[in-house]
Tab-separated table of C-alpha atoms in Angstrom:
chain	number	residue	atom	x	y	z
A	13	ASP	CA	148.249	1.533	97.711
A	14	ALA	CA	148.911	-1.794	99.788
A	15	GLY	CA	145.194	-1.593	101.816
A	16	VAL	CA	145.633	-2.860	105.271
A	17	ILE	CA	148.435	-5.324	105.120
A	18	GLN	CA	148.085	-8.016	108.627
A	19	SER	CA	150.577	-10.618	109.535
A	20	PRO	CA	151.039	-12.975	110.228
A	21	ARG	CA	148.050	-14.908	107.506
A	22	HIS	CA	148.339	-18.191	109.240
A	23	GLU	CA	149.381	-19.268	112.709
A	24	VAL	CA	149.159	-22.493	114.195
A	25	THR	CA	150.223	-22.757	117.899
A	26	GLU	CA	149.518	-24.649	121.101
A	27	MET	CA	147.516	-23.494	123.977
A	28	GLY	CA	149.717	-21.663	126.444
A	29	GLN	CA	151.760	-19.881	123.703
A	30	GLU	CA	152.180	-16.286	123.412
A	31	VAL	CA	150.677	-15.128	120.102
A	32	THR	CA	151.354	-11.505	118.660
A	33	LEU	CA	149.131	-10.560	115.308
A	34	ARG	CA	150.057	-7.327	113.600
A	35	CYS	CA	147.841	-4.647	111.312
A	36	LYS	CA	149.432	-2.184	108.676
A	37	PRO	CA	146.549	0.390	108.071
A	38	ILE	CA	146.455	2.743	105.514
A	39	SER	CA	147.971	5.696	105.516
A	40	GLY	CA	146.100	8.390	106.763
A	41	HIS	CA	143.565	6.411	107.954
A	42	ASP	CA	142.771	8.004	111.239
A	43	TYR	CA	141.015	5.255	112.584
A	44	LEU	CA	141.757	1.554	113.498
A	45	PHE	CA	139.678	-1.715	114.913
A	46	TRP	CA	140.425	-5.257	115.873
A	47	TYR	CA	137.281	-8.250	114.943
A	48	ARG	CA	137.279	-11.452	115.329
A	49	GLN	CA	135.647	-13.522	113.382
A	50	THR	CA	133.975	-16.884	114.560
A	51	MET	CA	130.861	-19.311	112.855
A	52	MET	CA	128.923	-19.329	116.053
A	53	ARG	CA	129.976	-15.694	116.984
A	54	GLY	CA	129.771	-13.980	113.316
A	55	LEU	CA	131.911	-10.803	113.371
A	56	GLU	CA	132.560	-8.596	117.086
A	57	LEU	CA	134.452	-5.882	117.287
A	58	LEU	CA	137.281	-6.223	119.871
A	59	ILE	CA	138.853	-3.070	120.661
A	60	TYR	CA	138.989	0.468	117.988
A	61	PHE	CA	141.516	2.808	118.339
A	62	ASN	CA	141.869	6.702	117.616
A	63	ASN	CA	144.966	8.044	115.903
A	64	ASN	CA	146.557	5.365	118.331
A	65	VAL	CA	144.451	6.015	121.148
A	66	PRO	CA	141.740	3.225	122.487
A	67	ILE	CA	138.606	4.215	122.680
A	68	ASP	CA	136.262	1.628	123.133
A	69	ASP	CA	137.921	-2.003	124.324
A	70	SER	CA	134.612	-3.408	125.349
A	71	GLY	CA	134.888	-6.202	123.002
A	72	MET	CA	138.104	-8.024	124.546
A	73	PRO	CA	136.925	-11.249	125.731
A	74	GLU	CA	139.070	-11.334	128.871
A	75	ASP	CA	142.476	-9.766	129.831
A	76	ARG	CA	144.628	-12.707	128.309
A	77	PHE	CA	143.872	-9.931	124.865
A	78	SER	CA	145.553	-7.026	124.272
A	79	ALA	CA	146.020	-4.516	121.480
A	80	LYS	CA	148.876	-1.190	121.565
A	81	MET	CA	149.251	1.304	118.597
A	82	PRO	CA	152.662	2.599	119.784
A	83	ASN	CA	152.275	4.744	116.170
A	84	ALA	CA	149.953	5.854	113.102
A	85	SER	CA	151.509	2.834	111.180
A	86	PHE	CA	151.539	-0.100	113.368
A	87	SER	CA	149.157	-2.098	115.622
A	88	THR	CA	149.168	-5.154	117.324
A	89	LEU	CA	146.954	-8.366	118.832
A	90	LYS	CA	148.505	-10.068	122.004
A	91	ILE	CA	147.004	-13.153	123.433
A	92	GLN	CA	148.706	-14.721	126.239
A	93	PRO	CA	148.456	-16.951	127.006
A	94	SER	CA	146.821	-18.733	124.509
A	95	GLU	CA	143.426	-21.261	124.238
A	96	PRO	CA	141.618	-23.426	121.946
A	97	ARG	CA	138.590	-21.029	121.776
A	98	ASP	CA	140.963	-18.724	120.512
A	99	SER	CA	140.802	-20.059	117.667
A	100	ALA	CA	139.526	-17.882	114.610
A	101	VAL	CA	140.317	-14.810	112.339
A	102	TYR	CA	140.951	-12.149	113.450
A	103	PHE	CA	140.806	-9.054	110.870
A	104	CYS	CA	141.834	-5.619	111.744
A	105	ALA	CA	140.371	-2.584	109.496
A	106	SER	CA	141.200	1.250	109.390
A	107	SER	CA	139.027	4.395	108.272
A	108	LEU	CA	138.892	7.746	107.794
A	109	SER	CA	136.908	10.123	110.965
A	110	GLY	CA	134.972	6.651	112.339
A	111	ALA	CA	132.943	4.407	111.357
A	112	ASP	CA	130.336	6.301	109.662
A	113	TYR	CA	132.647	6.474	106.479
A	114	GLU	CA	134.274	3.062	104.935
A	115	GLN	CA	136.055	0.369	106.956
A	116	TYR	CA	138.864	-1.255	104.917
A	117	PHE	CA	139.450	-4.933	106.306
A	118	GLY	CA	143.130	-6.262	106.224
A	119	PRO	CA	142.762	-10.401	104.655
A	120	GLY	CA	142.404	-11.122	108.475
A	121	THR	CA	144.729	-14.126	110.482
A	122	ARG	CA	143.353	-17.147	110.592
A	123	LEU	CA	144.724	-18.178	113.439
A	124	THR	CA	144.472	-21.937	114.722
A	125	VAL	CA	145.325	-22.712	118.641
A	126	THR	CA	145.784	-26.961	118.992
B	12	ARG	CA	118.471	-11.425	121.277
B	13	LYS	CA	121.060	-10.149	118.408
B	14	GLU	CA	121.316	-6.313	118.118
B	15	VAL	CA	121.507	-6.855	114.380
B	16	GLU	CA	119.310	-9.657	113.137
B	17	GLN	CA	119.228	-11.179	109.289
B	18	ASP	CA	117.357	-13.673	107.351
B	19	PRO	CA	118.552	-17.066	108.159
B	20	GLY	CA	120.744	-18.624	105.198
B	21	PRO	CA	121.635	-19.844	102.956
B	22	PHE	CA	119.806	-18.858	99.578
B	23	ASN	CA	119.979	-20.381	96.775
B	24	VAL	CA	118.501	-18.679	93.271
B	25	PRO	CA	119.185	-19.221	90.139
B	26	GLU	CA	121.139	-17.066	87.463
B	27	GLY	CA	118.719	-14.106	86.755
B	28	ALA	CA	116.307	-14.504	90.097
B	29	THR	CA	115.253	-11.548	92.289
B	30	VAL	CA	116.558	-11.523	95.781
B	31	ALA	CA	115.538	-9.911	98.855
B	32	PHE	CA	117.555	-9.468	102.000
B	33	ASN	CA	116.145	-8.515	104.967
B	34	CYS	CA	117.214	-7.119	108.232
B	35	THR	CA	116.349	-6.152	112.066
B	36	TYR	CA	118.167	-3.557	114.289
B	37	SER	CA	117.026	-3.171	117.627
B	38	ASN	CA	119.306	-0.122	118.781
B	39	SER	CA	116.945	2.733	118.121
B	40	ALA	CA	119.412	5.107	118.199
B	41	SER	CA	121.635	3.184	115.550
B	42	GLN	CA	122.804	5.853	113.000
B	43	SER	CA	124.095	4.711	109.888
B	44	PHE	CA	123.777	1.597	108.153
B	45	PHE	CA	125.578	-0.704	105.200
B	46	TRP	CA	126.044	-3.643	103.542
B	47	TYR	CA	128.972	-5.339	103.440
B	48	ARG	CA	129.892	-8.128	101.396
B	49	GLN	CA	132.442	-11.318	102.310
B	50	ASP	CA	133.603	-13.809	99.908
B	51	CYS	CA	134.319	-17.378	101.062
B	52	ARG	CA	137.948	-16.844	102.865
B	53	LYS	CA	138.444	-13.138	102.469
B	54	GLU	CA	137.304	-10.364	103.778
B	55	PRO	CA	134.578	-7.719	103.909
B	56	LYS	CA	134.420	-4.800	101.670
B	57	LEU	CA	131.550	-2.260	101.198
B	58	LEU	CA	128.590	-3.021	99.406
B	59	MET	CA	127.021	0.137	100.084
B	60	SER	CA	125.394	2.454	102.594
B	61	VAL	CA	121.521	1.879	102.658
B	62	TYR	CA	120.023	5.698	103.100
B	63	SER	CA	117.114	7.182	104.430
B	64	SER	CA	115.777	7.838	101.172
B	65	GLY	CA	116.327	4.682	100.166
B	66	ASN	CA	119.551	3.608	97.192
B	67	GLU	CA	120.263	1.838	94.363
B	68	ASP	CA	123.313	1.232	92.460
B	69	GLY	CA	123.128	-1.000	89.463
B	70	ARG	CA	121.102	-4.009	90.127
B	71	PHE	CA	121.830	-3.171	94.128
B	72	THR	CA	118.876	-1.410	95.845
B	73	ALA	CA	118.589	-1.143	100.036
B	74	GLN	CA	116.523	0.277	101.580
B	75	LEU	CA	115.466	1.895	104.999
B	76	ASN	CA	112.704	2.356	107.215
B	77	ARG	CA	113.522	3.949	110.472
B	78	ALA	CA	110.361	3.018	111.987
B	79	SER	CA	110.366	-0.396	112.178
B	80	GLN	CA	113.830	-0.514	112.651
B	81	TYR	CA	114.457	-2.486	109.274
B	82	ILE	CA	116.742	-2.778	106.291
B	83	SER	CA	117.053	-4.680	103.451
B	84	LEU	CA	118.848	-5.238	100.367
B	85	LEU	CA	117.709	-6.217	96.930
B	86	ILE	CA	119.052	-7.786	94.285
B	87	ARG	CA	117.607	-7.687	90.652
B	88	ASP	CA	119.288	-10.283	87.887
B	89	SER	CA	121.738	-12.273	90.418
B	90	LYS	CA	124.810	-13.392	88.630
B	91	LEU	CA	126.892	-16.614	89.449
B	92	SER	CA	129.757	-13.363	90.677
B	93	ASP	CA	126.952	-12.299	93.164
B	94	SER	CA	127.713	-15.818	95.453
B	95	ALA	CA	128.760	-14.249	98.598
B	96	THR	CA	128.009	-13.140	101.939
B	97	TYR	CA	126.053	-9.832	102.962
B	98	LEU	CA	126.188	-8.337	105.799
B	99	CYS	CA	123.821	-5.744	107.622
B	100	VAL	CA	125.837	-3.418	109.504
B	101	VAL	CA	125.045	-0.815	111.856
B	102	ASN	CA	126.819	2.212	113.199
B	103	ARG	CA	125.034	1.925	116.522
B	104	GLU	CA	126.865	5.482	117.627
B	105	GLY	CA	127.389	7.875	114.659
B	106	GLY	CA	128.301	11.331	113.430
B	107	VAL	CA	132.647	10.942	114.080
B	108	GLY	CA	133.768	7.568	116.426
B	109	GLY	CA	131.036	4.839	117.309
B	110	LYS	CA	131.598	1.313	116.078
B	111	LEU	CA	130.006	-1.175	113.778
B	112	ILE	CA	127.645	-3.912	114.564
B	113	PHE	CA	127.950	-7.191	112.031
B	114	GLY	CA	124.911	-8.968	111.726
B	115	GLN	CA	125.864	-12.649	111.069
B	116	GLY	CA	125.480	-12.005	107.067
B	117	THR	CA	123.053	-14.172	104.858
B	118	GLU	CA	124.693	-16.347	102.468
B	119	LEU	CA	123.656	-15.962	98.604
B	120	SER	CA	124.603	-18.845	96.383
B	121	VAL	CA	123.338	-18.463	92.437
B	122	LYS	CA	123.357	-21.179	90.407
B	123	PRO	CA	123.691	-21.509	86.694
């Protein structure tokens, strides 16, 4: 099993640019989660999907952030326009049947906005 | 006040020591509880679930006190490889669905 796959692993971009982060969940998992981790705020849930449908996006910081899941094997998190305060590690995770089951995290995308 | 609060770290202990981490949660409706482990610059991974009756996995023991809204993790005979950040995690809603709330984490450093 390949696990959760994220790309890119590292992204450095200039303020104002669009950033797209990608995630492929574990096959058969019906929940997908996007998290952001910073030293100051720790690990925060941004949004999660069940069967490709967004269930809770209350953690999305503002309208500059959007997430999609067009099919069961792919999701994107987009930031447009990016700002230096968006610099963080973004993790994607997937699980079976919701949060009572183990969430498997991808390796993360380390984003730096200059 | 954060919804899940943990002991501030870091904990620096010698090999073989016993170390305990504490965690409190504020939402009394929380249903499920976990400890995740995160190595430096890596992703979090599930260490163990926490059950009401308490549970043990080798050198690791987890306890839950619903009345006090308190969770603990005990590591016995600590190894160098136990050095990591330990995250206390709460499922606020439980059942099918819901979402995990992570504590800030407690860093453990085990020294030779």
